[in-house]
Amino acid sequence: QVQLVESGGGLVQPGGSLRLSCAASGSISSINAAGWYRQAPGKQRELVATVTSGGSTNYADSVKGRFTISRDNAKNTVYLQMNRLKPEDTAVYYCYIGLKVVPWGRVSDYWGQGTQVTVSS
């Protein structure tokens, strides 16, 4: 059984920083691509950032230069460092990690439970 646990959300003032973590546990053979989505009230879920198994990253235009995605394969963990936060970054943030539970298996995406980020003065 694989479980993803997110942490690091909270309330922060505009201009502040937060670091989100997404840790996968359970029967894991290897992790593949991973990323973060977010969903604000009344809006569709949007892709924030992705990182491939090789470490290549991609970002939404709205967060480029402010957010950094990274991964620690040894810990099966993905991070999202968020700097210079704005009120429009307020949303529930969801992580996903593509992984194999056995070496010969296919890659399946697993999702975190979501963590609230609120940017407000």
Coordinates of N, CA and C in Angstrom, one line a residue:
Q1 N 0.9 -1.2 0.0 CA 0.0 0.0 0.0 C 0.9 1.2 0.0
V2 N 0.6 2.1 -0.9 CA 1.4 3.4 -1.0 C 0.6 4.5 -0.5
Q3 N 1.2 5.4 0.2 CA 0.5 6.6 0.8 C 1.4 7.8 0.6
L4 N 0.7 8.9 0.2 CA 1.4 10.2 0.1 C 0.9 11.1 1.1
V5 N 1.8 11.7 1.9 CA 1.5 12.6 2.9 C 2.1 14.0 2.7
E6 N 1.2 15.0 2.6 CA 1.7 16.4 2.4 C 1.8 17.1 3.7
S7 N 2.7 18.1 3.7 CA 2.8 18.9 4.9 C 3.4 20.3 4.5
G8 N 3.3 21.2 5.4 CA 4.0 22.5 5.1 C 3.0 23.7 4.8
G9 N 1.8 23.4 4.6 CA 0.8 24.5 4.3 C 0.6 25.4 5.5
G10 N -0.1 26.5 5.3 CA -0.5 27.3 6.4 C -0.8 28.7 5.9
L11 N -0.9 29.6 6.9 CA -1.2 31.0 6.6 C 0.1 31.8 6.6
V12 N 0.3 32.6 5.6 CA 1.5 33.5 5.5 C 1.1 34.8 4.9
Q13 N 1.9 35.8 5.2 CA 1.6 37.2 4.7 C 2.2 37.3 3.3
P14 N 1.6 38.2 2.5 CA 2.1 38.5 1.2 C 3.6 38.8 1.3
G15 N 4.4 38.2 0.3 CA 5.8 38.3 0.3 C 6.5 37.3 1.1
G16 N 5.8 36.5 1.8 CA 6.4 35.4 2.7 C 6.7 34.2 1.9
S17 N 7.2 33.2 2.6 CA 7.6 31.9 2.0 C 7.0 30.7 2.7
L18 N 6.8 29.6 2.0 CA 6.4 28.4 2.6 C 7.1 27.3 1.8
R19 N 7.3 26.1 2.5 CA 7.9 25.0 1.8 C 7.0 23.8 2.0
L20 N 6.4 23.3 0.9 CA 5.6 22.1 1.0 C 6.4 20.8 0.8
S21 N 6.0 19.8 1.5 CA 6.6 18.5 1.3 C 5.6 17.5 0.9
C22 N 6.0 16.5 0.2 CA 5.1 15.4 -0.2 C 5.9 14.1 -0.1
A23 N 5.7 13.3 0.9 CA 6.4 12.1 1.1 C 5.6 10.8 0.8
A24 N 6.2 10.0 0.0 CA 5.6 8.7 -0.3 C 6.2 7.6 0.6
S25 N 5.3 6.8 1.1 CA 5.7 5.6 1.9 C 4.9 4.4 1.5
G26 N 5.5 3.3 1.9 CA 4.9 2.0 1.5 C 5.8 1.2 0.6
S27 N 5.2 0.3 -0.1 CA 5.9 -0.6 -1.0 C 6.3 0.2 -2.3
I28 N 7.5 0.7 -2.4 CA 7.9 1.6 -3.5 C 9.2 1.0 -4.1
S29 N 9.2 0.8 -5.5 CA 10.4 0.3 -6.1 C 11.1 1.5 -6.7
S30 N 10.5 2.5 -7.3 CA 11.1 3.6 -7.9 C 10.1 4.7 -8.1
I31 N 10.5 6.0 -8.1 CA 9.6 7.1 -8.4 C 10.0 7.7 -9.7
N32 N 9.0 8.2 -10.4 CA 9.1 8.7 -11.8 C 8.9 10.2 -11.7
A33 N 8.1 10.7 -12.6 CA 7.8 12.2 -12.6 C 6.9 12.5 -11.4
A34 N 7.0 13.7 -11.0 CA 6.1 14.2 -9.8 C 5.8 15.7 -10.1
G35 N 4.8 16.1 -9.3 CA 4.5 17.5 -9.5 C 3.5 18.0 -8.5
W36 N 3.1 19.3 -8.6 CA 2.1 19.9 -7.7 C 1.1 20.6 -8.6
Y37 N -0.2 20.4 -8.1 CA -1.3 21.2 -8.7 C -1.9 22.0 -7.5
R38 N -2.7 23.0 -7.9 CA -3.5 23.7 -6.9 C -4.9 24.0 -7.4
Q39 N -5.8 24.2 -6.4 CA -7.1 24.6 -6.8 C -7.6 25.6 -5.8
A40 N -8.0 26.8 -6.4 CA -8.5 27.9 -5.6 C -10.1 27.7 -5.6
P41 N -10.7 28.3 -4.6 CA -12.2 28.2 -4.6 C -12.8 28.8 -5.8
G42 N -13.7 28.0 -6.4 CA -14.4 28.4 -7.6 C -13.6 28.4 -8.9
K43 N -12.4 27.8 -8.8 CA -11.6 27.7 -10.0 C -11.2 26.3 -10.3
Q44 N -10.8 26.1 -11.5 CA -10.3 24.7 -11.9 C -8.9 24.4 -11.3
R45 N -8.7 23.2 -11.2 CA -7.3 22.8 -10.7 C -6.3 23.1 -11.8
E46 N -5.2 23.7 -11.4 CA -4.2 24.1 -12.3 C -2.8 23.5 -12.0
L47 N -2.0 23.2 -13.0 CA -0.7 22.6 -12.8 C 0.2 23.8 -12.3
V48 N 1.0 23.5 -11.3 CA 1.9 24.5 -10.7 C 3.3 24.2 -11.2
A49 N 3.8 23.0 -11.0 CA 5.2 22.6 -11.3 C 5.3 21.1 -11.4
T50 N 6.3 20.7 -12.3 CA 6.5 19.3 -12.4 C 8.1 19.1 -12.4
V51 N 8.5 17.9 -12.1 CA 9.9 17.5 -12.1 C 9.9 16.1 -12.7
T52 N 10.8 15.8 -13.6 CA 10.9 14.5 -14.2 C 11.9 13.7 -13.4
S53 N 12.0 12.4 -13.7 CA 12.9 11.5 -13.0 C 14.3 11.9 -13.2
G54 N 14.6 12.6 -14.2 CA 16.0 13.1 -14.5 C 16.2 14.5 -13.9
G55 N 15.2 15.1 -13.3 CA 15.4 16.4 -12.6 C 15.0 17.6 -13.4
S56 N 14.5 17.4 -14.6 CA 14.0 18.6 -15.4 C 12.8 19.1 -14.8
T57 N 12.7 20.4 -14.8 CA 11.5 21.1 -14.1 C 10.7 21.9 -15.1
N58 N 9.5 22.1 -14.8 CA 8.6 23.0 -15.6 C 7.6 23.7 -14.6
Y59 N 7.3 25.0 -15.0 CA 6.5 25.8 -14.1 C 5.4 26.5 -14.8
A60 N 4.3 26.7 -14.1 CA 3.3 27.6 -14.7 C 3.9 29.0 -14.7
D61 N 3.4 29.8 -15.7 CA 3.9 31.1 -15.9 C 3.7 32.0 -14.6
S62 N 2.6 31.7 -13.9 CA 2.3 32.5 -12.8 C 3.2 32.4 -11.6
V63 N 4.0 31.3 -11.6 CA 4.9 31.0 -10.4 C 6.4 31.0 -10.8
K64 N 6.7 31.1 -12.1 CA 8.1 31.1 -12.5 C 8.9 32.2 -11.8
G65 N 10.0 31.8 -11.3 CA 10.9 32.8 -10.6 C 10.6 32.9 -9.1
R66 N 9.5 32.3 -8.7 CA 9.1 32.4 -7.3 C 9.0 31.1 -6.6
F67 N 8.6 30.0 -7.4 CA 8.5 28.7 -6.8 C 9.6 27.8 -7.4
T68 N 10.0 26.8 -6.6 CA 11.0 25.9 -7.0 C 10.6 24.5 -6.6
I69 N 10.5 23.6 -7.5 CA 10.2 22.2 -7.2 C 11.5 21.4 -7.2
S70 N 11.6 20.5 -6.2 CA 12.8 19.6 -6.1 C 12.3 18.2 -5.6
R71 N 13.3 17.3 -5.6 CA 13.0 16.0 -5.2 C 14.2 15.3 -4.5
D72 N 13.9 14.4 -3.6 CA 14.9 13.6 -2.9 C 14.5 12.2 -3.1
N73 N 15.1 11.6 -4.1 CA 14.8 10.2 -4.4 C 15.0 9.2 -3.3
A74 N 16.0 9.5 -2.5 CA 16.4 8.6 -1.4 C 15.3 8.6 -0.3
K75 N 14.6 9.7 -0.2 CA 13.5 9.8 0.7 C 12.1 9.7 0.1
N76 N 12.1 9.5 -1.2 CA 10.8 9.4 -1.9 C 9.9 10.7 -1.6
T77 N 10.5 11.8 -1.7 CA 9.9 13.0 -1.3 C 10.1 14.1 -2.3
V78 N 9.0 14.9 -2.5 CA 9.0 16.0 -3.5 C 8.7 17.3 -2.7
Y79 N 9.4 18.4 -3.0 CA 9.2 19.6 -2.3 C 8.7 20.7 -3.3
L80 N 8.1 21.7 -2.7 CA 7.7 22.9 -3.4 C 8.1 24.1 -2.5
Q81 N 9.2 24.8 -2.9 CA 9.6 26.0 -2.2 C 8.9 27.2 -2.8
M82 N 8.1 27.9 -2.0 CA 7.3 29.0 -2.5 C 7.8 30.3 -1.9
N83 N 8.3 31.2 -2.7 CA 8.8 32.5 -2.2 C 7.9 33.6 -2.8
R84 N 8.1 34.8 -2.2 CA 7.3 36.0 -2.6 C 5.9 35.6 -2.9
L85 N 5.2 35.0 -2.0 CA 3.9 34.6 -2.1 C 2.9 35.8 -2.3
K86 N 1.9 35.5 -3.1 CA 0.9 36.6 -3.4 C -0.5 36.0 -2.9
P87 N -1.4 36.9 -2.7 CA -2.8 36.5 -2.3 C -3.4 35.5 -3.3
E88 N -3.1 35.7 -4.6 CA -3.6 34.9 -5.6 C -3.0 33.4 -5.6
D89 N -2.0 33.2 -4.8 CA -1.5 31.9 -4.6 C -2.3 31.1 -3.6
T90 N -3.3 31.7 -3.0 CA -4.1 31.0 -2.0 C -4.9 29.9 -2.7
A91 N -4.7 28.7 -2.2 CA -5.4 27.5 -2.8 C -5.1 26.3 -2.0
V92 N -5.7 25.2 -2.3 CA -5.3 23.9 -1.8 C -4.3 23.3 -2.8
Y93 N -3.2 22.9 -2.3 CA -2.1 22.4 -3.1 C -2.1 20.8 -3.0
Y94 N -2.0 20.2 -4.1 CA -2.0 18.7 -4.2 C -0.7 18.3 -4.9
C95 N -0.1 17.3 -4.3 CA 1.1 16.7 -5.0 C 0.7 15.4 -5.6
Y96 N 1.4 15.0 -6.6 CA 1.3 13.6 -7.2 C 2.7 13.1 -7.4
I97 N 2.9 11.8 -7.3 CA 4.1 11.1 -7.6 C 3.8 9.9 -8.5
G98 N 4.5 9.8 -9.6 CA 4.4 8.6 -10.4 C 5.4 7.6 -9.9
L99 N 5.0 6.4 -9.6 CA 5.9 5.4 -9.1 C 5.6 4.0 -9.4
K100 N 6.5 3.1 -9.3 CA 6.3 1.7 -9.4 C 6.4 1.0 -8.1
V101 N 5.6 0.1 -7.9 CA 5.6 -0.7 -6.6 C 6.5 -1.9 -6.8
V102 N 6.7 -2.3 -8.0 CA 7.7 -3.4 -8.3 C 8.5 -3.0 -9.5
P103 N 9.7 -3.5 -9.7 CA 10.5 -3.0 -10.8 C 9.9 -3.3 -12.2
W104 N 9.2 -4.4 -12.3 CA 8.7 -4.8 -13.6 C 7.3 -4.2 -13.9
G105 N 6.7 -3.5 -12.9 CA 5.4 -2.9 -13.0 C 5.3 -1.7 -13.8
R106 N 4.1 -1.2 -14.0 CA 3.9 0.1 -14.7 C 3.9 1.2 -13.7
V107 N 4.1 2.4 -14.3 CA 4.1 3.6 -13.4 C 2.7 4.0 -13.2
S108 N 2.3 4.3 -11.9 CA 1.0 4.7 -11.6 C 1.1 6.0 -10.8
D109 N 0.2 6.9 -11.0 CA 0.2 8.2 -10.2 C -0.5 8.0 -8.9
Y110 N 0.1 8.5 -7.8 CA -0.5 8.6 -6.5 C -0.6 10.0 -6.1
W111 N -1.7 10.3 -5.3 CA -2.0 11.7 -5.0 C -1.9 11.9 -3.5
G112 N -1.5 13.1 -3.1 CA -1.6 13.5 -1.7 C -3.0 14.0 -1.3
Q113 N -3.2 14.3 0.0 CA -4.5 14.6 0.4 C -4.8 16.1 0.3
G114 N -3.8 16.9 -0.1 CA -4.0 18.3 -0.2 C -3.6 19.1 1.0
T115 N -3.1 20.3 0.8 CA -2.7 21.1 2.0 C -3.1 22.5 1.6
Q116 N -3.7 23.2 2.6 CA -4.2 24.6 2.4 C -3.0 25.6 2.5
V117 N -2.9 26.5 1.5 CA -2.0 27.6 1.6 C -2.9 28.9 1.5
T118 N -2.7 29.7 2.5 CA -3.5 31.0 2.5 C -2.5 32.1 2.6
V119 N -2.6 33.0 1.7 CA -1.7 34.2 1.7 C -2.6 35.4 1.9
S120 N -2.4 36.0 3.1 CA -3.2 37.1 3.5 C -2.6 37.9 4.6
S121 N -2.8 39.2 4.6 CA -2.3 40.1 5.6 C -3.3 40.2 6.7

